[in-house]
Short mmCIF file of N, CA and C in Angstrom, two decimals:
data_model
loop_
_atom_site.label_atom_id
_atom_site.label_comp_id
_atom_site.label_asym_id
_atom_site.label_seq_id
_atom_site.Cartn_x
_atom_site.Cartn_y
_atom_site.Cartn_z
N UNK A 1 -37.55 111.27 37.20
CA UNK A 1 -36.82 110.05 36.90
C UNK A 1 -37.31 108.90 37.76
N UNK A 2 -36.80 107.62 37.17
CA UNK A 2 -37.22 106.56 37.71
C UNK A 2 -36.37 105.51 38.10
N UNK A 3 -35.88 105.40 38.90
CA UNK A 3 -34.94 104.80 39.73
C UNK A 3 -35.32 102.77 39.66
N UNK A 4 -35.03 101.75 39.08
CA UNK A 4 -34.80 100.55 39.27
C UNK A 4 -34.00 100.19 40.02
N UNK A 5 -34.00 98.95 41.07
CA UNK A 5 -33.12 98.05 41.77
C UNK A 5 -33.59 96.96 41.62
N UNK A 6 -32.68 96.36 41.26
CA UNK A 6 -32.41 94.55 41.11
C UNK A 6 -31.60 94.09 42.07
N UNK A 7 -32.34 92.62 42.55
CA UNK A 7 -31.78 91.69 43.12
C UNK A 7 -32.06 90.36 43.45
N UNK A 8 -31.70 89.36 43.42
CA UNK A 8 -31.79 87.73 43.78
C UNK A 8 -31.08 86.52 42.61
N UNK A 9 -30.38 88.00 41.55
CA UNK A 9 -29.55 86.91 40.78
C UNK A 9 -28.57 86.02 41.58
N UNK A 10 -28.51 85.28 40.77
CA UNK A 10 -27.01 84.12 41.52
C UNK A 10 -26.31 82.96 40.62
N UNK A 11 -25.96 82.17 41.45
CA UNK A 11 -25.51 81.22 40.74
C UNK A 11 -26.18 79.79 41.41
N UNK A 12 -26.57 79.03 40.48
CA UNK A 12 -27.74 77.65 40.59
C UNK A 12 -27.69 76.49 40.07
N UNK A 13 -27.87 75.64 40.43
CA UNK A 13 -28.12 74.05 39.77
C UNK A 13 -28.90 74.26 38.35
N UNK A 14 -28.53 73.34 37.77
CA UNK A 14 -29.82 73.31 36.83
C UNK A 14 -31.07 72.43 37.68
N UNK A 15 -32.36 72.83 36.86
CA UNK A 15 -33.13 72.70 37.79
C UNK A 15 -33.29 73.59 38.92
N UNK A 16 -32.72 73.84 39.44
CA UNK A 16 -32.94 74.80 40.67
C UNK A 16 -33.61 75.76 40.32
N UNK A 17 -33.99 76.83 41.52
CA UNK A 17 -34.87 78.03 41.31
C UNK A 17 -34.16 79.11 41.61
N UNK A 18 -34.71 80.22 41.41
CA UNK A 18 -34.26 81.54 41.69
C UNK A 18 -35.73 82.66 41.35
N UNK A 19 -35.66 83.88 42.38
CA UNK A 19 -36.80 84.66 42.44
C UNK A 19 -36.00 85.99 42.54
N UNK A 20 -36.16 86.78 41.11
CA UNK A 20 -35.40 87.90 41.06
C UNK A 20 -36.70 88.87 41.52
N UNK A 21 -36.24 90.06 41.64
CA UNK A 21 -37.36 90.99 41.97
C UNK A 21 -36.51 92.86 42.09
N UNK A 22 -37.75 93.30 41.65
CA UNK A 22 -37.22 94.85 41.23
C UNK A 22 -38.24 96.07 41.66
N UNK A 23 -37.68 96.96 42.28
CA UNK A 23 -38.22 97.96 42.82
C UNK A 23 -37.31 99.55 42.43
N UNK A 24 -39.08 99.84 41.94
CA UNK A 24 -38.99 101.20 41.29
C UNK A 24 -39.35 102.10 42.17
N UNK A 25 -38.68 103.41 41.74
CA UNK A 25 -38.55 104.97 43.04
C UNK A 25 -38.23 105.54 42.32
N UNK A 26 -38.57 107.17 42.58
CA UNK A 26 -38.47 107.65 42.23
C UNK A 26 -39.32 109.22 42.15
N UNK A 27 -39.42 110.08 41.59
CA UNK A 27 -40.50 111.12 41.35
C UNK A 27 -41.76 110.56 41.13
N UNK A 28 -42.69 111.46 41.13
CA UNK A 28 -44.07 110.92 40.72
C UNK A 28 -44.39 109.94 39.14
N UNK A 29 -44.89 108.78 39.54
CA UNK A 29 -44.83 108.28 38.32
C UNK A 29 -46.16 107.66 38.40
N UNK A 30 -46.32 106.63 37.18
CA UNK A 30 -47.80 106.03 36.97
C UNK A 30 -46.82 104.99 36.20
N UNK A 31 -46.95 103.65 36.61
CA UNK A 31 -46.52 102.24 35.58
C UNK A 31 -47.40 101.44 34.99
N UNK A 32 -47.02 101.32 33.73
CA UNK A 32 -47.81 100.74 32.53
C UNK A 32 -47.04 99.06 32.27
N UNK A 33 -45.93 99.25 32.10
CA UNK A 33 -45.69 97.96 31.42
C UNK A 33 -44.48 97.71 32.28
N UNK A 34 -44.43 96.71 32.93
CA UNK A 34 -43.04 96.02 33.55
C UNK A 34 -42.84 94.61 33.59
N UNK A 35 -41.66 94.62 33.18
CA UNK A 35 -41.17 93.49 32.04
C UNK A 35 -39.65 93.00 32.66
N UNK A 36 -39.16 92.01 32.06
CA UNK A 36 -37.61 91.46 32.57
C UNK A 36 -37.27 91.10 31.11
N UNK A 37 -36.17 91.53 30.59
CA UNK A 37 -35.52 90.96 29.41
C UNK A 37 -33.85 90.32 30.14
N UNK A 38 -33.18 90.09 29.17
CA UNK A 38 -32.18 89.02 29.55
C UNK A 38 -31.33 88.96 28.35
N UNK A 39 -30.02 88.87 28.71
CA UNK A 39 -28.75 89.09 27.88
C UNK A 39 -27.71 87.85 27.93
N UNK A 40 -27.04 87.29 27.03
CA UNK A 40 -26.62 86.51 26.83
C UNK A 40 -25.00 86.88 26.32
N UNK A 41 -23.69 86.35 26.73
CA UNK A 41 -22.75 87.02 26.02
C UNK A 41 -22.89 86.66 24.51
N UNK A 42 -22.38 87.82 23.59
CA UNK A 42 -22.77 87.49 21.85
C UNK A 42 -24.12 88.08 21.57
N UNK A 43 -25.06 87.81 22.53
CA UNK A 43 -26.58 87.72 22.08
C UNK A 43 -26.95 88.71 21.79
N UNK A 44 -28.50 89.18 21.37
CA UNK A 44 -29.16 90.68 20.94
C UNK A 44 -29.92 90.56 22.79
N UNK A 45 -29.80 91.21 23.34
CA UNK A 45 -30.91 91.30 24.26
C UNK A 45 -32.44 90.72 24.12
N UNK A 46 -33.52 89.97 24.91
CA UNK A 46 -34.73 89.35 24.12
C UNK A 46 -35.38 89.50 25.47
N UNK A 47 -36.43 89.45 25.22
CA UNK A 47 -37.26 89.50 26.39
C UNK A 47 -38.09 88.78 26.90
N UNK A 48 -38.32 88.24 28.01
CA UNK A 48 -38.10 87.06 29.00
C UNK A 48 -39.92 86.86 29.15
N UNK A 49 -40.49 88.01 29.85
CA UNK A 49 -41.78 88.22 30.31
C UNK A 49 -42.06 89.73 30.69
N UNK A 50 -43.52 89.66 29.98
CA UNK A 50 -43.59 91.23 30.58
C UNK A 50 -45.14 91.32 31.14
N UNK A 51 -45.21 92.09 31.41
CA UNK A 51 -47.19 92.33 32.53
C UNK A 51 -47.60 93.60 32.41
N UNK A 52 -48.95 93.78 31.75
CA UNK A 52 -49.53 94.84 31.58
C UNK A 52 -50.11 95.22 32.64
N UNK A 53 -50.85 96.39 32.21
CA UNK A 53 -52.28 96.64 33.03
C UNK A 53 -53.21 95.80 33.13
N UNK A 54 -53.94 95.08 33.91
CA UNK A 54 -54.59 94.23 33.70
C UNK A 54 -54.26 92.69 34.25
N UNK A 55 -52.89 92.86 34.50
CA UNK A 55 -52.49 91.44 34.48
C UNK A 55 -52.20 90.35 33.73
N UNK A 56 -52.11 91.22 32.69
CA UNK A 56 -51.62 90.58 31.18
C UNK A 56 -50.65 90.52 31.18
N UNK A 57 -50.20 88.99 30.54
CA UNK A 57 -48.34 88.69 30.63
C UNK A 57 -48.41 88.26 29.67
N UNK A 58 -47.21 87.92 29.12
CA UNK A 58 -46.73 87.58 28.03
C UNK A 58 -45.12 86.64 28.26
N UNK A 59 -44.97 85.91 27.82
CA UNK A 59 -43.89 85.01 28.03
C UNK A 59 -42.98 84.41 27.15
N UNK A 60 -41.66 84.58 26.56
CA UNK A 60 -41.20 83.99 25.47
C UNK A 60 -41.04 82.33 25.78
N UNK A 61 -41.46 82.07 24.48
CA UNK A 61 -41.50 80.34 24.32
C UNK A 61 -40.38 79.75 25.36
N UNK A 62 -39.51 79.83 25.09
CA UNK A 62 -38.27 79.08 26.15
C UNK A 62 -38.28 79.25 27.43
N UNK A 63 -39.46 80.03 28.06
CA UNK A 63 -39.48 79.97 29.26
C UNK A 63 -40.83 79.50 29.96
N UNK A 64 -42.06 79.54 28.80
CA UNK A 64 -43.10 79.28 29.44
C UNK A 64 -43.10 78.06 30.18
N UNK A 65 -44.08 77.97 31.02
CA UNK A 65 -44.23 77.05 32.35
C UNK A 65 -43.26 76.74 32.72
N UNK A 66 -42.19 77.31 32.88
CA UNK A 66 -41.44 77.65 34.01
C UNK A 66 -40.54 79.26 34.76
N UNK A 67 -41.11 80.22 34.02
CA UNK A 67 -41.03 81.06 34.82
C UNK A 67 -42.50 81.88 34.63
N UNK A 68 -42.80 82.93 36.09
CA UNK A 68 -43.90 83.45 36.48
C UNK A 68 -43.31 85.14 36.53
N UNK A 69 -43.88 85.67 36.22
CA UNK A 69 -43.75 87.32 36.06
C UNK A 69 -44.72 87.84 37.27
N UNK A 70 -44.86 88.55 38.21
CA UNK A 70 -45.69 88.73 38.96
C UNK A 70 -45.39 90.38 39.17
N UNK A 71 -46.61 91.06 39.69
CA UNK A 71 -46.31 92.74 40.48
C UNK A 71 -47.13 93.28 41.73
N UNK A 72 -46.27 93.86 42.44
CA UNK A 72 -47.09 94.27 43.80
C UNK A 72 -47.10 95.86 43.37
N UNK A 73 -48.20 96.15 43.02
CA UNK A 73 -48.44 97.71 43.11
C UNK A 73 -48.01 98.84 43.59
N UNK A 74 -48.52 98.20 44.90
CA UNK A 74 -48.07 99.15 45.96
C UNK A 74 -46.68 99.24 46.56
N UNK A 75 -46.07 98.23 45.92
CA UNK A 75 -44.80 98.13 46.28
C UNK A 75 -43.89 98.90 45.22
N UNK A 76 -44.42 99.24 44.06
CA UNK A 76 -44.04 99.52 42.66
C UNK A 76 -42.72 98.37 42.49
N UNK A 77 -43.41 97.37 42.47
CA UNK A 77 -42.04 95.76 42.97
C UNK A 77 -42.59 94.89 41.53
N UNK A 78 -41.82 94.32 40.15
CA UNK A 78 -41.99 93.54 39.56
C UNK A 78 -41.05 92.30 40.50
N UNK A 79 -41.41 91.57 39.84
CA UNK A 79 -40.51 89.93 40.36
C UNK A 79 -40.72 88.74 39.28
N UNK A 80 -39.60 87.91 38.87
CA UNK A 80 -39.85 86.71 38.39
C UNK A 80 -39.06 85.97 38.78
N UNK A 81 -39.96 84.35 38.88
CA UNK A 81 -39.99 83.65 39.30
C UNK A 81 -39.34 82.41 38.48
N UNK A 82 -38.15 82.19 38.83
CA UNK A 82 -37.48 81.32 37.74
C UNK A 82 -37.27 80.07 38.18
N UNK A 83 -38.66 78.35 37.62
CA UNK A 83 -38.23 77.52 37.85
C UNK A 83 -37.61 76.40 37.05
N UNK A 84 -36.83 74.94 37.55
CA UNK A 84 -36.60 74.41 36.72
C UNK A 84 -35.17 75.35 35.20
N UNK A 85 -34.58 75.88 36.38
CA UNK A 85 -33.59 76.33 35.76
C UNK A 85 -32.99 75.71 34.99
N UNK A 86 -32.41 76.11 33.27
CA UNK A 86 -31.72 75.28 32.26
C UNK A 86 -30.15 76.42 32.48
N UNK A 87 -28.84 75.38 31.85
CA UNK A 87 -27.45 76.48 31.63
C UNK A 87 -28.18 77.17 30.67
N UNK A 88 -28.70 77.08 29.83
CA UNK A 88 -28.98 78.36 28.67
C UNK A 88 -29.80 79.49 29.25
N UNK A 89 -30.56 79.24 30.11
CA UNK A 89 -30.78 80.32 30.76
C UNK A 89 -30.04 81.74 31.83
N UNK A 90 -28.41 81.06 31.47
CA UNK A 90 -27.52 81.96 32.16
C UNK A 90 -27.71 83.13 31.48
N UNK A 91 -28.05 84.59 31.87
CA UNK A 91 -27.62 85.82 30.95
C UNK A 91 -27.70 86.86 32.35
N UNK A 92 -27.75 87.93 31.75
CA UNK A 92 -27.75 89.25 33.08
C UNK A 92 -29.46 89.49 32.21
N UNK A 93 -30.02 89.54 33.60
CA UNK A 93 -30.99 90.14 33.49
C UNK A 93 -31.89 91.06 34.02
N UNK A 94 -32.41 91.53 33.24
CA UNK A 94 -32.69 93.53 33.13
C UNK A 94 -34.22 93.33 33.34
N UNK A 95 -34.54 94.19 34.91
CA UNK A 95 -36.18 94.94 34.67
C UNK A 95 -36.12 96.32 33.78
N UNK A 96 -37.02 96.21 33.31
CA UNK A 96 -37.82 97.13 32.66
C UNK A 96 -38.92 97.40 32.81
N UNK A 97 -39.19 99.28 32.86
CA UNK A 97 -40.35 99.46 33.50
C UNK A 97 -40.76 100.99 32.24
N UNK A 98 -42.31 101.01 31.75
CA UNK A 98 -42.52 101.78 31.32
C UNK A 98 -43.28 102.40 31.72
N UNK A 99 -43.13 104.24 32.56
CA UNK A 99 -44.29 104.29 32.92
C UNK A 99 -44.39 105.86 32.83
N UNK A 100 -45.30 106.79 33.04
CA UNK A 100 -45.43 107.86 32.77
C UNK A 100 -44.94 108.84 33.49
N UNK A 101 -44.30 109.95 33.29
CA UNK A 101 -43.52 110.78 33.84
C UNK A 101 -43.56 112.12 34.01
N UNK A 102 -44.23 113.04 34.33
CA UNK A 102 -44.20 114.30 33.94
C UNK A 102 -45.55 114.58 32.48
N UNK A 103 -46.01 113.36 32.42
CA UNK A 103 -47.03 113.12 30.98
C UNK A 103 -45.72 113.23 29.70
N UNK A 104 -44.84 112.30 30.14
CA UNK A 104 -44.77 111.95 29.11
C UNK A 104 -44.15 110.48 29.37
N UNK A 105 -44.38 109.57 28.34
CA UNK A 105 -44.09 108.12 28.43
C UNK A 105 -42.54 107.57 28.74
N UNK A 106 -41.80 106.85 29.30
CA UNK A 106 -40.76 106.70 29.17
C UNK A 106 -39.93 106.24 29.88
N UNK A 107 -38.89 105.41 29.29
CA UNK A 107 -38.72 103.65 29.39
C UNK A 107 -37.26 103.52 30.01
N UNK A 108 -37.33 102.50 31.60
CA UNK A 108 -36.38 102.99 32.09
C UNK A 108 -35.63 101.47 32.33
N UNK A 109 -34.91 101.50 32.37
CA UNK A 109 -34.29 99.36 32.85
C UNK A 109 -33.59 99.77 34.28
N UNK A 110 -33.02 98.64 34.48
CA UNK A 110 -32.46 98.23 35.93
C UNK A 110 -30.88 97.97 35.52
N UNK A 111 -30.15 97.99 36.40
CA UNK A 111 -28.36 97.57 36.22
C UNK A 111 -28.12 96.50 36.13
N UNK A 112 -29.39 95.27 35.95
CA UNK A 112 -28.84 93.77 35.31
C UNK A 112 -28.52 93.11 36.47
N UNK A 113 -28.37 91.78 36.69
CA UNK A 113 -28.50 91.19 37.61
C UNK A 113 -27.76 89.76 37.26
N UNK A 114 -26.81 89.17 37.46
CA UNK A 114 -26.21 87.73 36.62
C UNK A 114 -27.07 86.11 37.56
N UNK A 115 -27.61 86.09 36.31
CA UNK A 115 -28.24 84.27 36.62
C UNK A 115 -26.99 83.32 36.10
N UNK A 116 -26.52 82.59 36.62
CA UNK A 116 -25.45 81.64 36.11
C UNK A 116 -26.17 80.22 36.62
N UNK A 117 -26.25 79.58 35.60
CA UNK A 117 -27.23 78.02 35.30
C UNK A 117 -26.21 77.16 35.48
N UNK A 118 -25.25 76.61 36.28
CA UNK A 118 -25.04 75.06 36.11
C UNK A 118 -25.00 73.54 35.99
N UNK A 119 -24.48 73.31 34.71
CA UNK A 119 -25.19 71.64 34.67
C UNK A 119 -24.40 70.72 35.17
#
């Protein structure tokens, strides 16, 4: 198993910043894809930014150039970097990490974390 911890949600200006960050533990593993999605009350869950192998990210429209997805390896540590905070960007938000287990694939999130945006 694969153990997530979240932390650096809060509550913020609009405009303001915030730098969440998540660290995985656990049994022997290998990580492929780690990602942050984000929840809204009402909403479907959607996903924020995610980073491959490689250093490949991906970013949903409403956030590009202003938030950064980053990973320390060795830390097995995702983090994003949230600037220029909007209120619509208030939701709980979830790392997600996909990574191999025993040889077999499989997909684990974090306990959510609350961003609250004020304008």
């Amino acid at each position: 198993q694969v153990q997530l911890v979240e932390s650096g949600g809060g509550l913020v200006q609009a405009g303001g910043s915030l730098r969440l960050s998540c660290v995985a533990s656990g049994s022997t593993f290998s990580i492929g894809i780690m990602a942050w999605y984000r929840q809204s009350p009402g909403k479907q869950r959607e996903s924020v930014a995610t980073m491959r192998s490689g250093d490949i990210t991906n970013y949903a429209d409403s956030v590009k150039g202003r938030f950064t997805i980053s990973r320390d390896n060795a830390k097995n540590a995702v983090y994003l970097q949230m600037n220029n905070l909007k209120p619509e960007d208030t939701a709980v938000y979830y790392c997600n990490v996909v990574a191999i287990v025993s040889n077999v694939v499989r997909n684990f999130w974090g306990q959510g974390t609350q961003v609250t945006v004020s304008s």
